[in-house]
């Protein structure tokens, strides 16, 4: 068990990306969550050898980015309103890994997660978070940003609250609180997310939420179950000059 950190550390949860409009981003550390599935997919792809992820706003931006890359060196993946974009690889993690990402740039467009990531690019540091790498991200934030306010950003869905992202935020809050002890300065939203995490069992709770039910109806229950594997990949993924890459 690592020693606790003795510095006061503010931890706040934003329940959807639209809340960024009311928050000052510069100088803060942001952990972006889109548990089903954007950030989970990005973490999984990087852990399985993808060179980098280029999160873009929409299909047009993805295709434009692909024109600047060498044939065979990239994969276009993405969805809009839960439908895979035409000619793109499926955006869920296991499906994308089965498509193949080793050594390639993944140009990635989703309805919410990639949008959220691009919207907070002005932060001091932007991390790509998932249940898959929660512990690794928390350790990196505490080691590299001991005095910065941390915003855990739930991507949400079309200006709506998403249970799975709030659950994921609760996992991160729990980890921060364990490490910080009495130095953890948790907002009310952070405390609420932690309560949800403590009292909801995965994967059942995520399979029962709105997006989880949609995925299960599409035959993608295994993708939801995969997303619930806490600390499966101890990797740190961060946004750097518009690219999400592994951070050593």
mmCIF file of C-alpha atoms in Angstrom, residues 13 40 59 77 82 85 123 163 197 233-234:
data_model
loop_
_atom_site.group_PDB
_atom_site.id
_atom_site.type_symbol
_atom_site.label_atom_id
_atom_site.label_comp_id
_atom_site.label_asym_id
_atom_site.label_seq_id
_atom_site.Cartn_x
_atom_site.Cartn_y
_atom_site.Cartn_z
ATOM 1 C CA UNK A 13 -17.069 15.638 -10.528
ATOM 2 C CA UNK A 40 -12.636 2.697 -22.383
ATOM 3 C CA UNK A 59 -17.292 11.952 -39.097
ATOM 4 C CA UNK A 77 -13.497 4.085 -35.882
ATOM 5 C CA UNK A 82 -24.881 4.476 -31.097
ATOM 6 C CA UNK A 85 -20.371 5.294 -38.926
ATOM 7 C CA UNK A 123 -6.637 22.258 -19.119
ATOM 8 C CA UNK A 163 -25.227 6.452 -14.891
ATOM 9 C CA UNK A 197 -19.945 3.378 -6.775
ATOM 10 C CA UNK A 233 -4.646 -2.177 -17.816
ATOM 11 C CA UNK A 234 -2.328 -0.104 -15.585
#
